Tab-separated table of C-alpha atoms in Angstrom:
chain	number	residue	atom	x	y	z
A	1	MET	CA	58.582	68.243	189.437
A	2	ILE	CA	58.265	64.502	190.037
A	3	THR	CA	59.479	62.629	186.963
A	4	ALA	CA	59.060	59.051	188.215
A	5	GLU	CA	58.013	57.055	191.264
A	6	TYR	CA	58.755	53.368	191.785
A	7	THR	CA	59.941	50.758	194.276
A	8	ILE	CA	63.086	48.682	194.176
A	9	PRO	CA	63.476	45.904	196.768
A	10	GLY	CA	63.377	47.612	200.154
A	11	ILE	CA	63.401	51.211	198.857
A	12	HIS	CA	60.616	53.418	197.534
A	13	VAL	CA	62.041	55.980	195.103
A	14	THR	CA	60.757	59.344	193.906
A	15	ASP	CA	62.686	61.195	191.187
A	16	HIS	CA	62.626	64.992	191.284
A	17	GLU	CA	63.833	67.479	188.688
A	18	VAL	CA	63.953	71.289	188.787
A	19	GLU	CA	65.344	74.130	186.719
A	20	VAL	CA	67.842	76.433	188.450
A	21	PRO	CA	69.882	79.427	187.302
A	22	LEU	CA	73.217	78.533	185.750
A	23	ASP	CA	74.698	81.566	187.494
A	24	TRP	CA	73.198	82.203	190.912
A	25	SER	CA	74.926	85.609	191.083
A	26	ALA	CA	72.922	86.720	188.010
A	27	PRO	CA	69.896	84.404	188.038
A	28	ASP	CA	67.956	86.286	185.376
A	29	SER	CA	70.682	86.579	182.760
A	30	GLY	CA	72.687	83.369	182.560
A	31	GLY	CA	70.124	80.804	181.480
A	32	THR	CA	69.126	77.696	183.419
A	33	ILE	CA	70.273	74.132	183.961
A	34	ARG	CA	68.529	71.016	185.230
A	35	VAL	CA	69.120	69.648	188.742
A	36	PHE	CA	68.027	66.133	189.648
A	37	ALA	CA	67.510	64.518	193.047
A	38	ARG	CA	66.326	61.062	193.999
A	39	GLU	CA	64.339	60.650	197.241
A	40	LEU	CA	64.455	57.302	199.064
A	41	VAL	CA	62.238	55.995	201.853
A	42	ASP	CA	61.451	52.652	203.459
A	43	PRO	CA	58.423	51.444	201.461
A	44	VAL	CA	56.381	50.642	204.563
A	45	ARG	CA	56.994	54.185	205.847
A	46	ARG	CA	56.415	56.074	202.627
A	47	ARG	CA	53.447	57.965	204.130
A	48	ASP	CA	55.207	58.720	207.431
A	49	ASP	CA	56.373	62.158	208.493
A	50	LEU	CA	60.145	61.571	208.573
A	51	PRO	CA	63.101	63.965	208.695
A	52	ARG	CA	65.180	64.255	205.538
A	53	LEU	CA	68.884	63.553	205.126
A	54	LEU	CA	70.569	65.147	202.107
A	55	PHE	CA	73.568	63.173	200.907
A	56	LEU	CA	76.460	65.285	199.592
A	57	GLN	CA	78.568	63.085	197.346
A	58	GLY	CA	82.355	63.044	197.188
A	59	GLY	CA	84.179	64.438	194.198
A	60	PRO	CA	84.162	67.061	192.868
A	61	GLY	CA	82.198	65.868	189.881
A	62	GLY	CA	80.646	62.834	191.535
A	63	LYS	CA	77.028	61.875	190.924
A	64	SER	CA	74.979	60.432	193.763
A	65	PRO	CA	74.894	56.682	194.476
A	66	ARG	CA	72.554	54.441	192.489
A	67	PRO	CA	71.242	52.105	195.224
A	68	THR	CA	70.612	48.452	194.511
A	69	ALA	CA	69.975	47.172	198.037
A	70	VAL	CA	69.150	48.287	201.558
A	71	ASP	CA	72.681	48.136	202.932
A	72	GLY	CA	75.601	50.281	204.103
A	73	TRP	CA	74.903	53.838	205.136
A	74	ILE	CA	71.698	53.991	203.081
A	75	GLY	CA	70.251	51.060	204.986
A	76	GLU	CA	71.180	52.741	208.265
A	77	ALA	CA	69.735	56.104	207.230
A	78	LEU	CA	66.430	54.634	206.044
A	79	LYS	CA	65.712	53.395	209.557
A	80	SER	CA	64.936	56.964	210.603
A	81	HIS	CA	65.038	59.296	207.563
A	82	ARG	CA	64.024	59.971	204.047
A	83	VAL	CA	67.258	60.163	202.043
A	84	VAL	CA	67.764	62.699	199.252
A	85	LEU	CA	70.452	61.782	196.718
A	86	LEU	CA	71.445	64.923	194.825
A	87	ASP	CA	73.213	64.676	191.485
A	88	GLN	CA	75.410	67.749	191.855
A	89	ARG	CA	75.199	70.134	188.919
A	90	GLY	CA	77.254	68.898	185.999
A	91	THR	CA	76.946	65.229	187.011
A	92	GLY	CA	74.567	62.337	186.423
A	93	ARG	CA	71.159	63.631	185.406
A	94	SER	CA	71.896	67.231	186.480
A	95	SER	CA	72.915	68.840	183.154
A	96	ARG	CA	76.027	66.704	182.949
A	97	ILE	CA	79.189	68.294	181.575
A	98	ASP	CA	81.527	66.499	179.202
A	99	GLY	CA	83.930	67.704	176.532
A	100	ARG	CA	81.232	68.164	173.923
A	101	VAL	CA	79.027	70.220	176.231
A	102	LEU	CA	81.943	72.386	177.336
A	103	ALA	CA	83.083	73.061	173.768
A	104	ALA	CA	79.636	74.487	172.980
A	105	ARG	CA	80.189	77.264	175.557
A	106	GLY	CA	82.614	79.155	173.303
A	107	ASP	CA	86.285	79.977	173.630
A	108	ALA	CA	88.603	78.974	176.474
A	109	SER	CA	87.738	82.028	178.569
A	110	ALA	CA	84.002	81.356	178.307
A	111	GLN	CA	84.584	77.694	179.112
A	112	ALA	CA	86.635	78.550	182.204
A	113	ASP	CA	83.947	80.956	183.412
A	114	HIS	CA	81.359	78.242	182.841
A	115	LEU	CA	83.291	75.742	184.983
A	116	THR	CA	83.491	78.201	187.894
A	117	ARG	CA	79.693	77.978	188.133
A	118	PHE	CA	79.996	74.356	189.213
A	119	ARG	CA	81.820	74.990	192.475
A	120	ALA	CA	80.515	74.412	195.987
A	121	ASP	CA	78.663	77.725	196.353
A	122	SER	CA	76.473	76.960	193.334
A	123	ILE	CA	75.834	73.386	194.498
A	124	VAL	CA	74.693	74.640	197.905
A	125	ARG	CA	72.329	77.155	196.336
A	126	ASP	CA	70.888	74.366	194.185
A	127	ALA	CA	70.300	72.315	197.334
A	128	GLU	CA	68.609	75.230	199.057
A	129	HIS	CA	66.334	75.711	196.048
A	130	LEU	CA	65.340	72.044	196.251
A	131	ARG	CA	64.720	72.274	199.978
A	132	ARG	CA	62.471	75.294	199.656
A	133	THR	CA	60.575	74.444	196.475
A	134	VAL	CA	60.400	70.647	196.328
A	135	PHE	CA	60.673	69.526	199.939
A	136	GLY	CA	58.451	72.015	201.700
A	137	GLY	CA	61.023	74.366	203.204
A	138	GLY	CA	61.680	72.453	206.421
A	139	ARG	CA	65.235	72.103	207.630
A	140	TRP	CA	67.102	68.932	206.758
A	141	SER	CA	70.293	67.206	207.832
A	142	THR	CA	73.257	66.596	205.555
A	143	LEU	CA	75.670	63.690	205.244
A	144	GLY	CA	78.837	64.774	203.472
A	145	GLN	CA	81.326	62.186	202.236
A	146	SER	CA	84.813	63.489	201.331
A	147	TYR	CA	84.166	66.502	199.062
A	148	GLY	CA	80.688	66.419	200.568
A	149	GLY	CA	82.345	67.703	203.737
A	150	PHE	CA	83.676	70.672	201.781
A	151	LEU	CA	80.122	71.293	200.597
A	152	THR	CA	78.903	71.015	204.190
A	153	LEU	CA	81.086	73.887	205.370
A	154	THR	CA	80.014	75.991	202.402
A	155	TYR	CA	76.397	75.208	203.317
A	156	LEU	CA	77.043	76.259	206.924
A	157	SER	CA	78.617	79.459	205.588
A	158	LEU	CA	75.884	80.398	203.114
A	159	ALA	CA	72.608	78.985	204.433
A	160	PRO	CA	72.797	77.485	207.944
A	161	GLU	CA	69.113	78.285	208.407
A	162	GLY	CA	68.330	75.325	206.144
A	163	LEU	CA	70.144	72.785	208.336
A	164	ASP	CA	69.269	70.986	211.552
A	165	ALA	CA	72.410	68.775	211.767
A	166	CYS	CA	75.461	67.894	209.674
A	167	TYR	CA	77.364	64.622	209.487
A	168	VAL	CA	80.750	64.439	207.753
A	169	THR	CA	82.864	61.414	206.837
A	170	GLY	CA	86.483	61.956	205.838
A	171	GLY	CA	85.966	65.433	204.520
A	172	LEU	CA	86.471	68.444	206.774
A	173	PRO	CA	88.454	70.794	204.510
A	174	SER	CA	90.872	73.392	205.694
A	175	VAL	CA	88.897	76.624	205.932
A	176	TRP	CA	92.111	78.422	205.059
A	177	PRO	CA	92.505	76.964	201.534
A	178	ASP	CA	96.061	76.507	200.300
A	179	ALA	CA	96.603	74.050	197.457
A	180	ALA	CA	100.378	73.963	197.913
A	181	GLU	CA	100.034	73.070	201.592
A	182	VAL	CA	97.487	70.348	200.825
A	183	TYR	CA	99.921	68.572	198.500
A	184	ARG	CA	102.893	69.049	200.811
A	185	ARG	CA	100.899	67.028	203.327
A	186	THR	CA	99.352	64.418	201.042
A	187	TYR	CA	102.401	63.249	199.058
A	188	PRO	CA	104.049	61.754	202.172
A	189	ARG	CA	100.789	59.931	202.928
A	190	VAL	CA	100.693	58.556	199.395
A	191	GLU	CA	104.297	57.399	199.734
A	192	ALA	CA	103.412	55.615	202.964
A	193	LYS	CA	100.532	53.837	201.212
A	194	ASN	CA	102.958	52.676	198.510
A	195	ARG	CA	105.251	51.215	201.166
A	196	GLU	CA	102.316	49.370	202.731
A	197	PHE	CA	101.261	47.977	199.361
A	198	TYR	CA	104.733	46.684	198.518
A	199	ALA	CA	105.127	45.253	202.015
A	200	ARG	CA	101.902	43.301	201.552
A	201	TYR	CA	102.745	42.191	198.000
A	202	PRO	CA	106.561	42.309	197.735
A	203	HIS	CA	106.652	40.378	194.451
A	204	HIS	CA	104.886	43.287	192.778
A	205	VAL	CA	107.986	45.471	193.099
A	206	ASP	CA	109.278	43.489	190.121
A	207	THR	CA	105.889	43.302	188.398
A	208	VAL	CA	105.470	47.082	188.503
A	209	ALA	CA	109.046	47.695	187.363
A	210	ARG	CA	108.530	45.314	184.441
A	211	ILE	CA	105.355	47.140	183.394
A	212	ALA	CA	106.962	50.558	183.767
A	213	ASP	CA	110.011	49.557	181.722
A	214	ARG	CA	107.760	48.317	178.937
A	215	LEU	CA	105.648	51.486	178.986
A	216	ALA	CA	108.759	53.665	178.930
A	217	ALA	CA	109.781	51.982	175.684
A	218	GLY	CA	106.588	53.343	174.089
A	219	ASP	CA	103.920	52.056	171.695
A	220	VAL	CA	101.551	50.660	174.316
A	221	VAL	CA	98.044	51.800	173.440
A	222	LEU	CA	94.810	51.593	175.426
A	223	PRO	CA	91.545	50.457	173.788
A	224	SER	CA	90.523	54.108	173.287
A	225	GLY	CA	93.702	54.829	171.346
A	226	ASP	CA	95.281	56.796	174.190
A	227	PRO	CA	98.933	55.994	174.822
A	228	LEU	CA	99.578	54.282	178.132
A	229	THR	CA	102.503	56.117	179.665
A	230	VAL	CA	104.309	55.467	182.921
A	231	ARG	CA	102.777	58.535	184.541
A	232	ARG	CA	99.258	57.442	183.631
A	233	PHE	CA	100.050	54.010	185.054
A	234	GLN	CA	101.234	55.680	188.269
A	235	ASN	CA	97.867	57.409	188.575
A	236	LEU	CA	96.320	54.066	189.581
A	237	GLY	CA	97.536	54.843	193.108
A	238	LEU	CA	94.436	57.011	193.501
A	239	ASP	CA	92.759	53.858	194.821
A	240	PHE	CA	95.265	53.254	197.629
A	241	GLY	CA	93.262	55.333	200.094
A	242	MET	CA	90.290	52.970	199.959
A	243	LYS	CA	89.967	49.856	202.119
A	244	PRO	CA	90.254	47.257	199.299
A	245	GLY	CA	92.521	49.419	197.126
A	246	TYR	CA	95.633	47.291	197.647
A	247	GLU	CA	93.720	44.167	196.716
A	248	ARG	CA	92.243	45.717	193.580
A	249	MET	CA	95.758	46.724	192.531
A	250	HIS	CA	97.103	43.244	193.299
A	251	TRP	CA	94.569	41.505	191.103
A	252	LEU	CA	95.094	44.010	188.304
A	253	LEU	CA	98.842	43.382	188.339
A	254	ASP	CA	98.296	39.649	188.676
A	255	GLU	CA	96.956	39.564	185.106
A	256	ALA	CA	99.210	42.232	183.608
A	257	PHE	CA	100.924	39.771	181.251
A	258	ALA	CA	98.861	37.118	179.491
A	259	THR	CA	101.837	35.341	177.938
A	260	GLY	CA	105.495	34.930	178.689
A	261	ASP	CA	106.550	38.126	176.907
A	262	ASP	CA	106.469	41.713	178.148
A	263	GLU	CA	103.329	42.808	176.291
A	264	PRO	CA	100.522	43.948	178.627
A	265	SER	CA	97.388	41.831	178.367
A	266	ASP	CA	94.125	43.100	176.910
A	267	THR	CA	92.503	42.537	180.306
A	268	PHE	CA	95.089	44.745	181.992
A	269	LEU	CA	94.788	47.512	179.393
A	270	ALA	CA	90.988	47.562	179.553
A	271	GLN	CA	91.009	47.846	183.330
A	272	VAL	CA	93.663	50.577	183.347
A	273	GLU	CA	91.625	52.598	180.887
A	274	ALA	CA	88.455	52.204	182.952
A	275	ARG	CA	90.235	53.351	186.117
A	276	THR	CA	92.169	56.271	184.613
A	277	GLY	CA	89.901	57.496	181.797
A	278	TYR	CA	87.462	59.603	183.873
A	279	THR	CA	84.751	59.043	181.277
A	280	ASP	CA	82.043	59.076	183.931
A	281	ASN	CA	83.375	62.024	185.949
A	282	PRO	CA	85.618	64.434	183.978
A	283	LEU	CA	84.800	67.244	186.423
A	284	PHE	CA	86.626	65.295	189.134
A	285	ILE	CA	89.876	66.146	187.364
A	286	ALA	CA	88.905	69.452	185.785
A	287	LEU	CA	87.771	71.022	189.086
A	288	GLN	CA	90.122	69.270	191.527
A	289	GLU	CA	92.447	72.175	192.289
A	290	THR	CA	89.680	74.791	192.095
A	291	LEU	CA	88.600	73.463	195.512
A	292	TYR	CA	91.436	75.511	196.966
A	293	GLY	CA	90.771	78.744	195.068
A	294	ALA	CA	89.862	81.482	197.552
A	295	PRO	CA	90.126	85.277	197.827
A	296	GLY	CA	93.732	86.149	198.562
A	297	SER	CA	95.021	82.617	197.980
A	298	GLY	CA	96.537	83.429	194.589
A	299	ALA	CA	96.557	81.015	191.666
A	300	THR	CA	96.574	77.300	192.342
A	301	ALA	CA	99.178	77.090	189.563
A	302	TRP	CA	99.193	73.295	189.144
A	303	ALA	CA	100.148	72.836	192.794
A	304	ALA	CA	100.250	69.030	192.638
A	305	GLN	CA	102.686	69.087	189.724
A	306	ALA	CA	104.878	71.700	191.410
A	307	GLU	CA	105.169	69.584	194.547
A	308	ARG	CA	105.842	66.421	192.555
A	309	ASP	CA	108.685	68.155	190.735
A	310	ARG	CA	110.368	68.546	194.127
A	311	LEU	CA	110.088	64.815	194.886
A	312	PRO	CA	112.416	62.714	192.700
A	313	ARG	CA	111.243	59.539	194.409
A	314	PHE	CA	107.961	59.937	192.448
A	315	ALA	CA	109.836	60.156	189.128
A	316	GLU	CA	108.832	57.832	186.303
A	317	ASP	CA	112.248	56.153	186.286
A	318	ALA	CA	112.473	55.691	190.067
A	319	ARG	CA	112.449	52.132	191.368
A	320	PRO	CA	110.494	50.907	193.132
A	321	LEU	CA	108.011	52.905	191.124
A	322	LEU	CA	105.706	54.962	193.343
A	323	PHE	CA	102.066	55.395	192.433
A	324	THR	CA	100.459	58.809	192.861
A	325	GLY	CA	97.160	59.682	194.531
A	326	GLU	CA	94.439	62.307	194.219
A	327	MET	CA	96.607	64.672	192.211
A	328	VAL	CA	95.941	66.447	188.935
A	329	TYR	CA	98.680	67.159	186.413
A	330	PRO	CA	98.768	69.216	183.185
A	331	TRP	CA	99.731	66.181	181.085
A	332	MET	CA	96.407	64.516	181.898
A	333	PHE	CA	94.645	66.988	179.608
A	334	GLU	CA	96.937	65.941	176.759
A	335	GLU	CA	97.067	62.162	177.180
A	336	ILE	CA	93.509	61.312	178.279
A	337	ARG	CA	90.921	61.489	175.540
A	338	THR	CA	87.936	62.534	177.659
A	339	LEU	CA	89.924	65.337	179.305
A	340	ARG	CA	91.474	66.901	176.196
A	341	PRO	CA	88.501	69.216	175.513
A	342	PHE	CA	89.017	70.743	178.985
A	343	ARG	CA	92.678	71.618	178.451
A	344	ALA	CA	92.474	75.298	177.487
A	345	ALA	CA	89.880	76.078	180.155
A	346	VAL	CA	91.754	74.389	183.003
A	347	GLU	CA	94.945	76.191	182.040
A	348	LEU	CA	93.077	79.439	182.640
A	349	LEU	CA	91.632	78.145	185.903
A	350	ALA	CA	95.116	77.218	187.130
A	351	ALA	CA	96.177	80.845	186.606
A	352	ARG	CA	93.007	82.405	188.020
A	353	GLU	CA	93.190	84.520	191.174
A	354	ASP	CA	89.737	86.113	191.444
A	355	TRP	CA	87.901	83.352	193.276
A	356	SER	CA	84.619	83.719	195.121
A	357	PRO	CA	84.737	82.821	198.845
A	358	LEU	CA	83.461	79.380	199.821
A	359	TYR	CA	83.729	79.679	203.610
A	360	ASP	CA	82.604	82.404	206.009
A	361	LEU	CA	85.024	82.136	208.922
A	362	ASP	CA	82.998	84.366	211.237
A	363	ARG	CA	79.769	82.508	210.610
A	364	LEU	CA	81.492	79.147	211.090
A	365	ALA	CA	83.009	80.302	214.369
A	366	ALA	CA	79.515	81.190	215.577
A	367	ASN	CA	77.862	78.079	214.118
A	368	GLU	CA	74.774	76.744	215.921
A	369	VAL	CA	74.139	73.654	213.776
A	370	PRO	CA	75.345	70.403	215.426
A	371	VAL	CA	78.189	68.854	213.411
A	372	ALA	CA	79.593	65.345	213.890
A	373	ALA	CA	82.628	64.343	211.840
A	374	ALA	CA	84.528	61.098	211.343
A	375	VAL	CA	88.202	61.914	210.786
A	376	TYR	CA	90.170	58.968	209.443
A	377	PHE	CA	93.600	59.220	211.003
A	378	ASP	CA	95.400	57.647	208.029
A	379	ASP	CA	93.291	59.392	205.356
A	380	MET	CA	95.296	59.615	202.130
A	381	TYR	CA	93.156	62.334	200.579
A	382	VAL	CA	92.189	64.786	203.333
A	383	ASP	CA	94.882	65.459	205.913
A	384	ALA	CA	93.706	64.573	209.414
A	385	ASN	CA	95.532	67.460	211.083
A	386	LEU	CA	93.967	69.999	208.727
A	387	GLN	CA	90.574	68.452	209.494
A	388	LEU	CA	91.146	68.802	213.228
A	389	ALA	CA	92.203	72.441	212.841
A	390	THR	CA	88.960	73.145	211.012
A	391	ALA	CA	86.921	71.281	213.626
A	392	ALA	CA	88.441	73.504	216.304
A	393	HIS	CA	87.286	76.583	214.381
A	394	VAL	CA	83.720	75.497	213.579
A	395	ALA	CA	81.570	75.864	216.688
A	396	GLY	CA	79.443	72.894	217.632
A	397	THR	CA	81.684	70.340	215.921
A	398	ARG	CA	82.379	67.008	217.563
A	399	VAL	CA	85.015	64.733	216.076
A	400	TRP	CA	85.536	60.994	216.094
A	401	VAL	CA	89.142	60.211	215.131
A	402	THR	CA	89.695	56.614	214.055
A	403	ASN	CA	92.106	54.455	212.085
A	404	GLU	CA	89.655	51.577	211.881
A	405	TYR	CA	88.435	52.822	208.499
A	406	GLU	CA	89.948	54.195	205.336
A	407	HIS	CA	88.449	57.031	203.297
A	408	ASP	CA	85.556	54.840	202.166
A	409	GLY	CA	84.472	54.028	205.716
A	410	ILE	CA	81.019	55.389	204.927
A	411	GLY	CA	80.367	52.064	203.197
A	412	SER	CA	79.837	50.626	206.657
A	413	GLY	CA	76.559	51.585	208.267
A	414	ARG	CA	78.428	51.700	211.580
A	415	VAL	CA	80.042	55.025	210.680
A	416	LEU	CA	76.758	56.857	210.134
A	417	SER	CA	75.169	55.255	213.186
A	418	ARG	CA	78.060	56.509	215.336
A	419	LEU	CA	77.729	60.044	213.963
A	420	LEU	CA	73.981	60.032	214.607
A	421	GLU	CA	74.690	58.952	218.187
A	422	MET	CA	77.242	61.747	218.626
A	423	VAL	CA	74.676	64.387	217.766
A	424	ALA	CA	71.948	62.673	219.800
A	425	GLU	CA	74.195	62.562	222.883
A	426	PHE	CA	74.259	66.358	222.972
A	427	GLY	CA	70.612	67.103	222.358
A	428	GLY	CA	70.068	65.937	218.792
A	429	PRO	CA	69.365	68.015	215.667
A	430	ARG	CA	68.008	71.526	215.997
A	431	THR	CA	64.270	71.722	216.547
A	432	GLY	CA	61.705	74.484	216.238
A	433	ASP	CA	59.607	76.079	213.548
A	434	GLY	CA	62.124	75.201	210.864
A	435	ALA	CA	62.457	71.534	211.756
A	436	ALA	CA	62.417	69.149	208.812
A	437	THR	CA	59.175	67.522	207.781
A	438	GLY	CA	59.074	64.562	205.509
A	439	ARG	CA	55.645	64.533	203.907
A	440	ARG	CA	54.926	66.218	200.620
């Protein structure tokens, strides 16, 4: 169903909304949810028959971009495609989940079961429903950023017939999921990013220590009423894997103290809350370690916390204080207001062992869909060596390894243009009866 159609400068937009089963394994018994997708096209080509490119957002729990201009990868894609921006289930306008919505599902066990229906397999089936019912059934290409690459491999495992090409930026997951191994590899990368930050801004060794000492003394409260602890402060390191992350941290610390005393400024506290509150994307934290739940993998068991406990250099009293990265810890569901309603459910998810499979290794090994992937050599979030191991397993995958970009390299249109060239150099997207068509 089209809910709106309009034009912003340089982009014609059509909003689509459909109802899908909450539980695709029992579509007639679990009720329905709403899934929303926004279709973009160059206004002067709105009547043209163009292939479609489905964007798979990073996350988990990330809604699609809200474009304001014809720039970056969207500008590049609109030269040749219609772009479909999917709000993944539970995000944005797709039956968004927050603490209030989750609480209405019942007890902790019911809530945990509900959250499992928002994993990659369900998102892919939503996308397939959109492709068949809203977009005419023709094959489309996908562009997966970060977690979108995880979704890409699930798509190739469950419904490769819907795809004519796949492009991945910083997000080929290990197809042999192991949460403990992921964090064994990523903590050293996070530590290296800390060293780079302090080398660039050496005076902030003292700034950070001063803040941490004040927080350790207690009684520092964020605007929401949450206590600001040292470990929550450390969580700001999540941004270190992005190109301007060091600079954003520098300017935050630059205004940490408004006066000559050791009391954090209101500006500092407001920004820390905005960056560590997860008000807009609570599923990013709640579902983070479920990415690695797979048959036979056992419980994820708070893998990030377990690895951190083995690394005293990440302790709250260590100096220089090290910031952490894309890690989820049990304390977050106690100290962060928007995450508290998820606490009982995520405890059950951390102990869960009966996970549905997300990847079909045999089907991936026989894959016929062209795949081009940008692997960022210094990626803080997705280990480059694990990405390369996966690329070697998935037939038809071509890899561009680069250290020119950080994890947010997709922001440059050059990354997508290079991936499009890589597929074109070897024959282009699949063609035939199922080839994508753009017109409604």
